[in-house]
Amino acid sequence: MAMRSKAEAMAGLRRMLHDLLIAREGGESAPRLARAQGTVDGAMRALLDSGQATLQELLELVAAERARVRGPATAEIGAASLSA
């Protein structure tokens, strides 16, 4: 079986993440959310382990998809505010 391109893998992850966030917003049951979260986590781990994506790329993808589903963040937290 041929390996998916990075663009295809990232697009698939984006769809899974979108479905997870929509399910969470819609009040889906805990077992279904846990299964969806596990699938997203596994896809992210596979992208990291295969070297197809960096941690920073995945964080940016998650942030963008969250903003798409839930709207923009109300404030950005910097490193200085975390140490206080």
Coordinates of N, CA and C in Angstrom, one line a residue:
M1 N 0.9 -1.2 0.0 CA 0.0 0.0 0.0 C 0.9 1.2 0.0
A2 N 0.6 2.2 -0.8 CA 1.4 3.4 -1.0 C 1.1 4.3 0.2
M3 N 2.2 5.0 0.6 CA 2.1 6.0 1.7 C 1.4 7.3 1.2
R4 N 0.5 7.8 2.0 CA -0.2 9.1 1.6 C 0.8 10.2 1.6
S5 N 0.5 11.2 0.8 CA 1.4 12.4 0.8 C 1.1 13.2 2.1
K6 N 2.0 14.1 2.4 CA 1.8 14.9 3.6 C 0.5 15.7 3.5
A7 N 0.3 16.3 2.3 CA -0.9 17.1 2.1 C -2.2 16.3 2.4
E8 N -2.2 15.0 1.9 CA -3.4 14.2 2.0 C -3.5 13.8 3.5
A9 N -2.4 13.5 4.2 CA -2.5 13.1 5.6 C -2.9 14.3 6.4
M10 N -2.4 15.5 6.2 CA -2.8 16.6 7.0 C -4.3 17.0 6.7
A11 N -4.7 16.8 5.5 CA -6.2 17.1 5.1 C -7.1 16.1 5.9
G12 N -6.6 14.8 5.9 CA -7.4 13.8 6.6 C -7.5 14.1 8.1
L13 N -6.3 14.5 8.7 CA -6.3 14.9 10.1 C -7.2 16.1 10.4
R14 N -7.2 17.1 9.5 CA -8.0 18.3 9.6 C -9.5 17.9 9.6
R15 N -9.9 17.0 8.8 CA -11.3 16.5 8.7 C -11.7 15.8 10.0
M16 N -10.8 14.9 10.5 CA -11.1 14.2 11.8 C -11.2 15.2 12.9
L17 N -10.3 16.1 13.0 CA -10.3 17.1 14.1 C -11.5 17.9 14.0
H18 N -11.9 18.3 12.8 CA -13.2 19.1 12.7 C -14.4 18.3 13.2
D19 N -14.4 17.1 12.8 CA -15.5 16.2 13.2 C -15.5 16.1 14.7
L20 N -14.4 15.9 15.3 CA -14.3 15.8 16.8 C -14.7 17.1 17.5
L21 N -14.3 18.2 17.0 CA -14.7 19.5 17.6 C -16.2 19.8 17.5
I22 N -16.8 19.4 16.3 CA -18.2 19.6 16.1 C -19.0 18.6 17.0
A23 N -18.5 17.4 17.2 CA -19.1 16.5 18.1 C -19.1 17.0 19.5
R24 N -17.9 17.5 19.9 CA -17.8 18.1 21.3 C -18.8 19.2 21.5
E25 N -18.9 20.1 20.5 CA -19.8 21.3 20.6 C -21.2 20.8 20.7
G26 N -21.5 19.7 20.0 CA -22.9 19.2 19.9 C -23.3 18.3 21.1
G27 N -22.4 18.1 22.0 CA -22.8 17.4 23.2 C -22.8 15.9 23.0
E28 N -22.0 15.4 22.1 CA -21.9 13.9 21.8 C -21.5 13.2 23.1
S29 N -21.9 11.9 23.2 CA -21.6 11.1 24.4 C -20.1 10.9 24.6
A30 N -19.8 10.7 25.8 CA -18.3 10.5 26.2 C -17.6 9.4 25.5
P31 N -18.3 8.2 25.3 CA -17.6 7.1 24.6 C -17.3 7.5 23.2
R32 N -18.2 8.2 22.5 CA -17.9 8.6 21.1 C -16.8 9.6 21.0
L33 N -16.9 10.6 22.0 CA -15.8 11.6 22.0 C -14.4 11.0 22.3
A34 N -14.4 10.0 23.2 CA -13.1 9.3 23.5 C -12.6 8.6 22.3
R35 N -13.5 7.9 21.6 CA -13.0 7.2 20.4 C -12.5 8.1 19.3
A36 N -13.2 9.2 19.1 CA -12.8 10.2 18.1 C -11.5 10.9 18.5
Q37 N -11.3 11.2 19.8 CA -10.1 11.7 20.3 C -8.9 10.8 20.1
G38 N -9.2 9.5 20.4 CA -8.1 8.5 20.2 C -7.7 8.4 18.8
T39 N -8.6 8.5 17.8 CA -8.3 8.4 16.4 C -7.5 9.6 16.0
V40 N -7.8 10.8 16.5 CA -7.1 12.0 16.2 C -5.7 11.9 16.8
D41 N -5.6 11.5 18.0 CA -4.3 11.3 18.7 C -3.4 10.3 17.9
G42 N -4.0 9.2 17.5 CA -3.2 8.2 16.7 C -2.7 8.8 15.4
A43 N -3.6 9.5 14.7 CA -3.2 10.1 13.4 C -2.0 11.1 13.6
M44 N -2.1 11.9 14.7 CA -1.1 12.9 15.0 C 0.2 12.2 15.3
R45 N 0.2 11.1 16.1 CA 1.4 10.3 16.5 C 2.0 9.7 15.2
A46 N 1.2 9.2 14.3 CA 1.7 8.6 13.1 C 2.4 9.7 12.2
L47 N 1.8 10.9 12.1 CA 2.5 12.0 11.4 C 3.8 12.4 12.0
L48 N 3.8 12.4 13.3 CA 5.1 12.8 14.0 C 6.1 11.7 13.9
D49 N 5.7 10.4 14.1 CA 6.7 9.3 14.0 C 7.2 9.1 12.6
S50 N 6.4 9.4 11.6 CA 6.9 9.2 10.2 C 7.7 10.3 9.7
G51 N 7.7 11.4 10.5 CA 8.5 12.6 10.1 C 7.7 13.5 9.0
Q52 N 6.5 13.2 8.8 CA 5.7 13.9 7.8 C 5.3 15.3 8.4
A53 N 5.2 15.4 9.7 CA 4.8 16.7 10.3 C 5.6 16.9 11.6
T54 N 5.8 18.2 11.9 CA 6.4 18.6 13.1 C 5.4 18.9 14.2
L55 N 5.8 19.0 15.4 CA 4.9 19.3 16.5 C 4.3 20.7 16.2
Q56 N 5.1 21.7 15.8 CA 4.6 23.0 15.5 C 3.5 23.0 14.4
E57 N 3.7 22.2 13.4 CA 2.7 22.1 12.3 C 1.4 21.6 12.9
L58 N 1.5 20.6 13.7 CA 0.3 20.0 14.3 C -0.4 21.0 15.2
L59 N 0.3 21.7 16.0 CA -0.2 22.7 16.9 C -0.9 23.8 16.1
E60 N -0.3 24.2 15.1 CA -1.0 25.3 14.2 C -2.2 24.7 13.5
L61 N -2.2 23.5 13.1 CA -3.4 22.9 12.5 C -4.6 22.8 13.5
V62 N -4.3 22.4 14.7 CA -5.3 22.3 15.8 C -5.8 23.7 16.1
A63 N -4.9 24.7 16.3 CA -5.4 26.0 16.6 C -6.3 26.6 15.5
A64 N -5.9 26.4 14.2 CA -6.7 26.9 13.1 C -8.1 26.2 13.1
E65 N -8.1 24.9 13.3 CA -9.4 24.2 13.2 C -10.3 24.6 14.4
R66 N -9.7 24.8 15.6 CA -10.5 25.3 16.7 C -11.1 26.6 16.4
A67 N -10.3 27.5 15.9 CA -10.8 28.9 15.6 C -11.9 28.8 14.5
R68 N -11.8 27.9 13.6 CA -12.8 27.7 12.5 C -14.1 27.2 13.1
V69 N -14.0 26.3 14.1 CA -15.2 25.7 14.7 C -15.8 26.6 15.8
R70 N -14.9 27.1 16.7 CA -15.4 27.9 17.9 C -15.2 29.4 17.8
G71 N -14.6 29.9 16.7 CA -14.4 31.3 16.6 C -13.0 31.6 17.2
P72 N -12.6 32.9 17.0 CA -11.3 33.3 17.4 C -11.1 33.2 19.0
A73 N -9.9 33.1 19.4 CA -9.6 33.1 20.8 C -9.9 34.5 21.3
T74 N -10.2 34.6 22.6 CA -10.5 35.9 23.2 C -9.2 36.6 23.5
A75 N -8.1 35.9 23.8 CA -6.8 36.5 24.1 C -5.7 35.4 23.8
E76 N -4.5 35.9 23.5 CA -3.4 35.1 23.3 C -2.6 35.1 24.5
I77 N -2.2 33.9 25.0 CA -1.4 33.7 26.2 C 0.1 33.6 25.8
G78 N 0.9 34.5 26.4 CA 2.3 34.5 26.1 C 3.1 33.7 27.2
A79 N 4.3 33.4 27.0 CA 5.1 32.6 27.9 C 5.3 33.4 29.2
A80 N 5.3 34.7 29.2 CA 5.5 35.5 30.4 C 4.3 35.3 31.4
S81 N 3.1 35.2 30.8 CA 1.9 35.1 31.7 C 1.8 33.7 32.2
L82 N 2.5 32.7 31.7 CA 2.4 31.3 32.2 C 3.3 31.1 33.4
S83 N 4.3 31.9 33.5 CA 5.2 31.8 34.7 C 4.8 32.5 35.9
A84 N 3.8 33.3 35.8 CA 3.3 34.1 37.0 C 2.4 33.3 37.9

